[in-house]
Coordinates of C-alpha atoms in Angstrom, one line a residue:
M1 CA 45.3 15.1 -20.3
K2 CA 48.7 14.7 -18.6
S3 CA 48.7 11.8 -15.4
G4 CA 47.5 13.2 -12.1
S5 CA 44.4 14.5 -11.0
A6 CA 43.4 18.3 -12.3
K7 CA 41.9 20.5 -10.3
V8 CA 40.1 23.5 -10.8
V9 CA 39.8 26.6 -7.9
F10 CA 38.0 29.6 -7.9
T11 CA 38.6 32.2 -5.9
C12 CA 36.7 34.9 -7.4
F13 CA 33.3 34.6 -9.3
P14 CA 31.3 37.6 -9.7
M15 CA 28.0 36.8 -10.0
R16 CA 26.8 39.9 -11.5
N17 CA 28.3 38.5 -14.7
R18 CA 28.0 34.7 -14.1
G19 CA 26.1 34.5 -17.7
Y20 CA 28.8 35.4 -19.3
F21 CA 31.1 33.1 -17.6
E22 CA 28.6 30.5 -17.9
W23 CA 29.7 28.8 -21.4
F24 CA 33.1 28.6 -20.0
Y25 CA 31.9 26.9 -16.7
T26 CA 29.4 24.5 -18.5
G27 CA 32.4 23.0 -20.1
L28 CA 34.4 22.5 -17.0
Q29 CA 31.4 20.8 -15.6
I30 CA 31.2 18.4 -18.5
L31 CA 35.2 17.4 -18.2
E32 CA 34.4 17.0 -14.5
Q33 CA 31.6 14.5 -15.2
Q34 CA 34.3 12.6 -17.6
N35 CA 36.8 13.0 -15.2
R36 CA 38.7 14.9 -16.7
L37 CA 39.3 17.6 -13.8
S38 CA 37.4 18.5 -10.5
I39 CA 36.1 22.1 -9.7
S40 CA 36.0 23.5 -6.1
H41 CA 35.4 26.9 -4.9
E42 CA 37.0 29.1 -2.3
G43 CA 36.1 32.6 -0.8
G44 CA 33.5 33.8 2.1
S45 CA 30.7 32.3 2.8
M46 CA 28.1 34.2 1.3
D47 CA 29.9 34.6 -1.6
R48 CA 30.3 30.4 -1.8
F49 CA 26.4 30.5 -1.1
F50 CA 25.4 32.1 -4.4
R51 CA 27.9 30.4 -6.3
R52 CA 25.7 27.4 -5.6
H53 CA 22.1 29.0 -5.4
P54 CA 22.9 31.9 -8.3
R55 CA 18.9 32.0 -8.9
V56 CA 18.5 32.9 -5.5
F57 CA 20.9 36.0 -6.2
G58 CA 19.0 37.1 -8.5
K59 CA 15.6 36.9 -6.6
L60 CA 17.4 39.3 -4.0
L61 CA 18.6 41.6 -6.1
E62 CA 14.9 41.5 -7.6
K63 CA 13.9 42.1 -4.5
Y64 CA 16.1 44.5 -3.1
P65 CA 18.1 46.5 -6.1
D66 CA 19.6 48.9 -3.8
S67 CA 22.0 46.1 -2.6
F68 CA 23.3 45.4 -6.0
G69 CA 26.1 47.7 -6.0
M70 CA 26.8 46.0 -2.9
L71 CA 26.7 42.2 -3.3
A72 CA 28.0 42.4 -6.7
P73 CA 30.8 45.7 -7.9
V74 CA 29.9 46.4 -11.0
D75 CA 33.8 46.7 -11.3
Y76 CA 34.3 42.5 -11.2
F77 CA 34.4 41.8 -14.5
A78 CA 36.9 39.1 -14.5
L79 CA 36.7 35.8 -12.6
A80 CA 39.5 34.4 -11.0
G81 CA 41.2 31.1 -9.8
R82 CA 44.3 28.6 -9.9
Y83 CA 44.4 25.2 -11.6
E84 CA 46.5 22.6 -10.1
R85 CA 48.4 19.4 -10.9
G86 CA 50.7 16.9 -9.4
G87 CA 51.7 19.6 -6.7
K88 CA 51.9 22.6 -9.6
V89 CA 49.6 25.4 -9.8
V90 CA 49.0 28.0 -12.0
T91 CA 46.7 31.2 -11.6
F92 CA 44.6 32.6 -13.4
A93 CA 42.1 35.5 -14.2
Y94 CA 39.1 35.6 -17.3
D95 CA 38.0 39.1 -18.3
V96 CA 34.6 39.1 -20.1
T97 CA 34.5 43.0 -20.3
D98 CA 33.2 44.3 -23.6
A99 CA 36.2 46.4 -24.5
P100 CA 39.5 45.1 -25.9
F101 CA 41.3 48.0 -24.4
N102 CA 40.1 47.2 -21.4
Y103 CA 41.9 45.2 -18.1
A104 CA 41.5 43.8 -14.4
L105 CA 45.2 45.4 -14.0
A106 CA 45.4 43.7 -10.3
W107 CA 44.5 40.1 -11.8
L108 CA 46.6 41.0 -14.8
E109 CA 49.3 41.6 -12.5
R110 CA 48.7 38.4 -10.3
S111 CA 47.7 36.0 -12.6
D112 CA 49.7 33.5 -14.7
L113 CA 47.7 33.4 -17.8
Y114 CA 44.9 36.0 -18.2
F115 CA 42.1 34.7 -20.2
K116 CA 40.5 37.8 -22.8
M117 CA 36.8 37.2 -24.3
Q118 CA 37.5 40.4 -26.8
C119 CA 41.2 39.9 -27.0
P120 CA 42.6 41.9 -29.7
S121 CA 43.1 40.5 -33.1
E122 CA 47.2 41.8 -32.8
W123 CA 49.0 43.9 -30.3
H124 CA 50.1 47.4 -31.4
E125 CA 51.7 49.5 -29.1
A126 CA 49.9 52.5 -30.5
G127 CA 46.7 50.7 -29.1
F128 CA 43.7 49.2 -30.1
P129 CA 42.5 50.5 -33.4
L130 CA 38.9 51.9 -33.0
S131 CA 38.8 52.7 -36.6
T132 CA 41.4 52.8 -39.3
T133 CA 42.4 56.1 -38.2
V134 CA 42.1 56.2 -34.4
R135 CA 43.7 54.4 -31.6
V136 CA 43.0 54.1 -27.7
P137 CA 46.1 53.6 -25.8
Y138 CA 46.7 50.2 -23.5
H139 CA 47.8 50.6 -20.2
P140 CA 51.5 49.7 -20.5
E141 CA 51.2 46.8 -17.9
V142 CA 48.8 45.3 -20.9
L143 CA 51.9 45.7 -23.5
R144 CA 54.1 44.3 -20.7
S145 CA 52.2 41.5 -19.6
K146 CA 50.6 40.5 -23.4
D147 CA 52.9 36.9 -23.4
R148 CA 50.3 35.9 -20.5
I149 CA 47.1 37.1 -22.2
R150 CA 45.4 34.3 -24.3
P151 CA 42.2 34.8 -26.2
M152 CA 38.7 33.1 -25.4
M153 CA 35.2 33.5 -27.0
S154 CA 32.4 35.7 -26.6
T155 CA 29.6 33.8 -24.9
G156 CA 26.4 34.7 -23.2
G157 CA 24.2 33.1 -20.3
I158 CA 22.7 30.1 -21.2
T159 CA 20.3 29.8 -18.4
S160 CA 22.6 32.0 -16.0
T161 CA 22.1 29.4 -13.2
L162 CA 25.5 27.6 -13.7
N163 CA 23.3 24.6 -13.4
L164 CA 24.4 21.7 -15.8
A165 CA 21.7 19.6 -16.7
R166 CA 19.2 22.6 -16.8
N167 CA 21.9 24.1 -19.5
L168 CA 23.0 21.2 -21.8
Q169 CA 19.0 20.9 -21.8
V170 CA 18.9 24.1 -23.1
L171 CA 21.3 23.9 -25.8
E172 CA 20.1 20.7 -27.0
A173 CA 16.0 22.2 -27.1
D174 CA 18.0 25.0 -29.5
R175 CA 19.3 22.4 -31.5
Q176 CA 16.5 20.9 -32.1
R177 CA 14.8 23.9 -33.5
I178 CA 17.0 24.5 -36.4
A179 CA 15.3 24.5 -39.6
A180 CA 15.1 22.0 -42.4
Q181 CA 15.6 24.2 -45.1
K182 CA 17.2 28.0 -45.2
K183 CA 14.5 29.9 -46.8
L184 CA 16.6 32.9 -46.8
R185 CA 19.7 33.9 -47.8
M186 CA 20.3 36.8 -45.3
F187 CA 18.8 37.6 -42.1
A188 CA 19.9 41.2 -40.2
S189 CA 18.1 41.7 -36.8
F190 CA 19.1 44.5 -34.1
G191 CA 17.6 46.0 -31.6
S192 CA 18.2 49.4 -32.0
D193 CA 20.0 52.2 -34.5
R194 CA 20.6 54.3 -31.8
G195 CA 24.1 54.9 -30.2
P196 CA 24.8 57.1 -26.9
G197 CA 25.3 60.6 -26.3
P198 CA 28.0 62.2 -24.9
W199 CA 28.2 62.4 -20.9
K200 CA 26.3 65.1 -19.1
D201 CA 27.3 67.4 -16.9
G202 CA 27.5 65.6 -13.3
E203 CA 27.4 62.5 -14.5
L204 CA 30.1 59.7 -13.3
P205 CA 31.1 56.2 -15.1
P206 CA 29.3 53.6 -13.8
A207 CA 33.2 51.9 -12.8
P208 CA 36.5 53.1 -12.1
H209 CA 37.7 50.1 -14.4
N210 CA 34.9 51.9 -17.2
Y211 CA 38.1 53.3 -19.0
H212 CA 36.7 55.2 -22.5
N213 CA 33.4 54.0 -21.9
E214 CA 31.3 54.6 -24.6
R215 CA 30.0 58.0 -23.9
S216 CA 33.5 59.2 -22.9
L217 CA 34.5 57.9 -26.8
I218 CA 31.3 59.7 -28.1
G219 CA 32.5 62.7 -26.2
E220 CA 36.5 62.9 -26.8
L221 CA 36.5 61.8 -30.1
G222 CA 33.4 63.5 -31.8
N223 CA 32.8 63.5 -35.3
R224 CA 36.4 61.7 -35.4
I225 CA 34.3 58.4 -35.0
G226 CA 30.5 57.2 -36.2
H227 CA 29.2 54.8 -34.1
P228 CA 28.3 50.9 -34.6
N229 CA 25.0 51.0 -33.5
E230 CA 24.0 54.3 -35.9
K231 CA 25.4 52.0 -39.1
R232 CA 22.9 49.4 -38.3
G233 CA 20.4 51.6 -39.8
E234 CA 21.6 52.2 -42.8
L235 CA 22.5 48.4 -43.4
V236 CA 19.4 47.8 -42.9
R237 CA 18.0 50.3 -45.3
R238 CA 20.8 48.9 -48.1
L239 CA 19.4 45.4 -47.7
R240 CA 16.0 46.3 -47.7
G241 CA 16.9 48.3 -50.5
W242 CA 17.4 45.3 -52.6
N243 CA 13.7 44.7 -52.6
K244 CA 14.6 40.5 -52.2
E245 CA 12.1 38.2 -50.9
E246 CA 15.1 36.2 -49.6
V247 CA 16.1 39.3 -47.4
D248 CA 14.8 39.9 -43.7
A249 CA 16.3 42.7 -42.3
R250 CA 15.1 44.5 -39.0
I251 CA 15.4 47.5 -36.6
W252 CA 13.3 46.5 -33.5
N253 CA 13.8 49.9 -32.1
S254 CA 14.1 53.2 -34.9
R255 CA 12.6 56.6 -35.4
D256 CA 12.8 55.3 -39.2
P257 CA 9.4 53.1 -39.6
S258 CA 10.6 52.3 -42.9
I259 CA 13.3 50.2 -41.1
Q260 CA 11.5 49.2 -38.2
G261 CA 10.6 45.6 -37.6
D262 CA 8.6 43.8 -34.9
A263 CA 10.9 42.1 -32.3
L264 CA 11.2 38.0 -32.0
A265 CA 11.0 36.3 -29.1
W266 CA 14.4 34.7 -28.1
S267 CA 13.2 30.9 -29.7
D268 CA 11.8 32.7 -32.6
Y269 CA 14.6 34.7 -33.8
L270 CA 16.9 31.9 -33.3
V271 CA 14.4 29.6 -35.3
R272 CA 14.9 32.6 -38.3
V273 CA 18.7 32.7 -37.4
S274 CA 18.4 29.0 -38.3
E275 CA 16.7 29.5 -41.4
S276 CA 18.9 32.2 -43.0
V277 CA 22.5 31.5 -44.7
F278 CA 24.0 34.7 -43.5
N279 CA 23.4 36.0 -40.2
V280 CA 24.6 39.7 -40.7
N281 CA 26.6 41.9 -37.8
I282 CA 28.2 45.0 -36.9
S283 CA 30.8 45.1 -34.5
G284 CA 29.4 45.8 -30.9
F285 CA 30.5 48.4 -27.8
R286 CA 34.1 49.2 -28.5
R287 CA 34.5 46.4 -31.6
S288 CA 33.8 44.2 -29.6
A289 CA 32.3 40.5 -31.0
P290 CA 29.3 40.6 -30.1
F291 CA 27.2 36.8 -29.2
R292 CA 25.3 36.9 -32.3
I293 CA 28.3 35.0 -33.7
I294 CA 28.2 32.2 -31.6
D295 CA 24.1 32.3 -31.5
T296 CA 24.2 31.9 -34.7
L297 CA 27.4 29.2 -35.8
R298 CA 25.4 27.2 -33.4
M299 CA 22.1 27.1 -35.1
G300 CA 24.0 26.1 -38.1
S301 CA 24.4 29.4 -39.8
M302 CA 27.2 32.1 -41.4
V303 CA 28.1 35.2 -39.9
A304 CA 28.7 38.1 -42.8
T305 CA 29.9 40.7 -40.3
D306 CA 32.0 44.0 -40.8
N307 CA 35.9 43.8 -40.4
M308 CA 36.8 42.1 -37.0
A309 CA 39.8 43.5 -34.6
V310 CA 39.3 40.8 -32.1
R311 CA 40.0 36.9 -32.0
W312 CA 38.9 33.8 -31.1
Y313 CA 41.1 31.3 -29.7
R314 CA 40.8 29.3 -32.5
P315 CA 40.7 30.5 -36.0
F316 CA 36.7 31.1 -38.2
D317 CA 36.9 28.9 -41.4
P318 CA 37.0 31.9 -44.0
D319 CA 34.9 29.7 -46.2
L320 CA 32.0 28.4 -43.9
E321 CA 31.8 30.4 -40.4
V322 CA 32.8 34.1 -40.3
F323 CA 33.3 36.5 -43.4
E324 CA 34.2 39.8 -43.6
Y325 CA 32.1 42.7 -45.3
G326 CA 34.4 46.0 -44.9
E327 CA 35.5 48.3 -42.7
L328 CA 32.5 49.7 -40.6
G329 CA 32.4 49.7 -36.7
Y330 CA 33.8 53.1 -35.6
E331 CA 34.9 54.3 -39.0
S332 CA 33.1 58.1 -39.5
D333 CA 30.6 59.0 -41.7
A334 CA 33.4 60.3 -43.8
Q335 CA 35.7 57.3 -43.7
V336 CA 32.8 54.4 -44.6
D337 CA 32.8 52.8 -48.1
W338 CA 29.1 52.3 -48.3
K339 CA 29.5 51.6 -52.3
A340 CA 32.5 48.8 -51.2
A341 CA 30.4 46.7 -48.0
G342 CA 27.3 46.9 -50.3
N343 CA 29.2 45.4 -53.3
K344 CA 30.8 42.8 -50.9
L345 CA 27.4 41.8 -49.1
Y346 CA 25.7 41.5 -52.2
E347 CA 28.3 39.3 -53.3
L348 CA 27.3 37.2 -50.5
Y349 CA 23.8 37.5 -51.5
E350 CA 23.9 35.8 -54.7
L351 CA 27.0 33.2 -52.8
A352 CA 23.9 32.4 -50.4
D353 CA 22.1 30.5 -53.1
S354 CA 25.0 27.3 -53.5
R355 CA 25.2 27.3 -49.1
R356 CA 21.8 26.3 -48.6
D357 CA 23.4 23.0 -47.7
C358 CA 25.9 24.6 -45.3
G359 CA 23.8 23.7 -42.1
R360 CA 25.7 20.6 -41.4
D361 CA 29.3 21.6 -41.7
V362 CA 28.9 24.5 -39.8
L363 CA 27.3 22.7 -36.9
A364 CA 30.8 20.0 -37.4
C365 CA 32.7 22.9 -36.8
Y366 CA 30.5 24.2 -33.5
D367 CA 30.9 20.8 -32.3
A368 CA 34.9 20.7 -33.2
K369 CA 35.4 24.0 -31.6
W370 CA 32.8 26.0 -30.1
H371 CA 30.9 24.0 -27.9
P372 CA 31.5 24.6 -24.2
S373 CA 33.4 21.5 -23.4
K374 CA 35.7 22.3 -26.3
L375 CA 36.3 26.1 -25.0
A376 CA 36.8 24.3 -21.6
A377 CA 39.3 22.2 -22.9
Y378 CA 41.5 24.8 -24.6
F379 CA 41.6 26.3 -21.0
V380 CA 43.4 23.3 -19.6
E381 CA 45.7 23.0 -22.0
E382 CA 46.8 26.5 -22.4
C383 CA 46.9 25.6 -18.1
E384 CA 49.2 22.6 -18.8
K385 CA 51.6 24.4 -21.4
V386 CA 52.2 26.6 -18.5
L387 CA 52.8 23.8 -16.2
E388 CA 54.8 21.7 -18.3
G389 CA 57.0 25.4 -18.7
A390 CA 57.4 25.1 -15.2
G391 CA 58.5 21.3 -14.8

């Protein structure tokens, strides 16, 4: 940190999506506790009240659900503010939408730095690679402004209360749940194996920003793509087909009873993740990186995933954190090479026996790179680079 008192001022903090911002905000609170910066809030009185009392916001919406659109417009998926030090200012926005090709264009236009949770691995003028044969175009302003866009990481809520003490307590309690031994080589647990259908007549997208929503993609691209949710079923089917005791693969909600498995309570799920050498992932909506990745790493386990199209602000260790097993995502049925993916996954299954003691090293990486305080420190680093350039 350079000399002079640093301050982070939030001017827009969409409470509807507070859980998505909580990892970052918790990190900033830790830095504030360490006297490395201060946090303040600006905006309307009601907005600032809800930021201080997010649980009141949640209870209000439970009681008056019709007020949701007025109090928390679905378009508000980016927080915004400014970073100040020594009389200099950096304006920023933090976009948490699941789509690597959707951006809050007004914030992008007005911000010195635009932090993107689902940031493309690389920029290509033809658009974002939804599959190996289909690209979704970026808005021209995104390509023009790409040098101001910074990757973040995929994070969900901790308690959705923005309370530092409560959040640290939960993170520590989860860490205490980490199993002493890894009983499983591979774990794969998904909610459903069904993707969305196309829009029905008269249906409207939930928000103007929701360009190429899942239903839009399915309706427009048809059999040129296949939804990743639908690949979950085939993946679980193949993992179960190995008939290995050290593989736990399940779909919580499936029409196929042969791959159906019981849903796990959240705490039980985390314990099962920690008991596994690999937690298997498939890309989320629009090839986003699901929260499953950070929840696996923070429980001391490794991720096996289809090829990623988004990046985090630090590279993954390819021999310790994230292992890719092939192109699945939105590939059409004709394009998916299930044999190659299955062979790669089986290689990881065999590798797992020699990695049962990987937990300590995975946690060391997590502490060094992905802990909330490290995300906040990265944010400060990027803001400081702009200040130095402006100086």
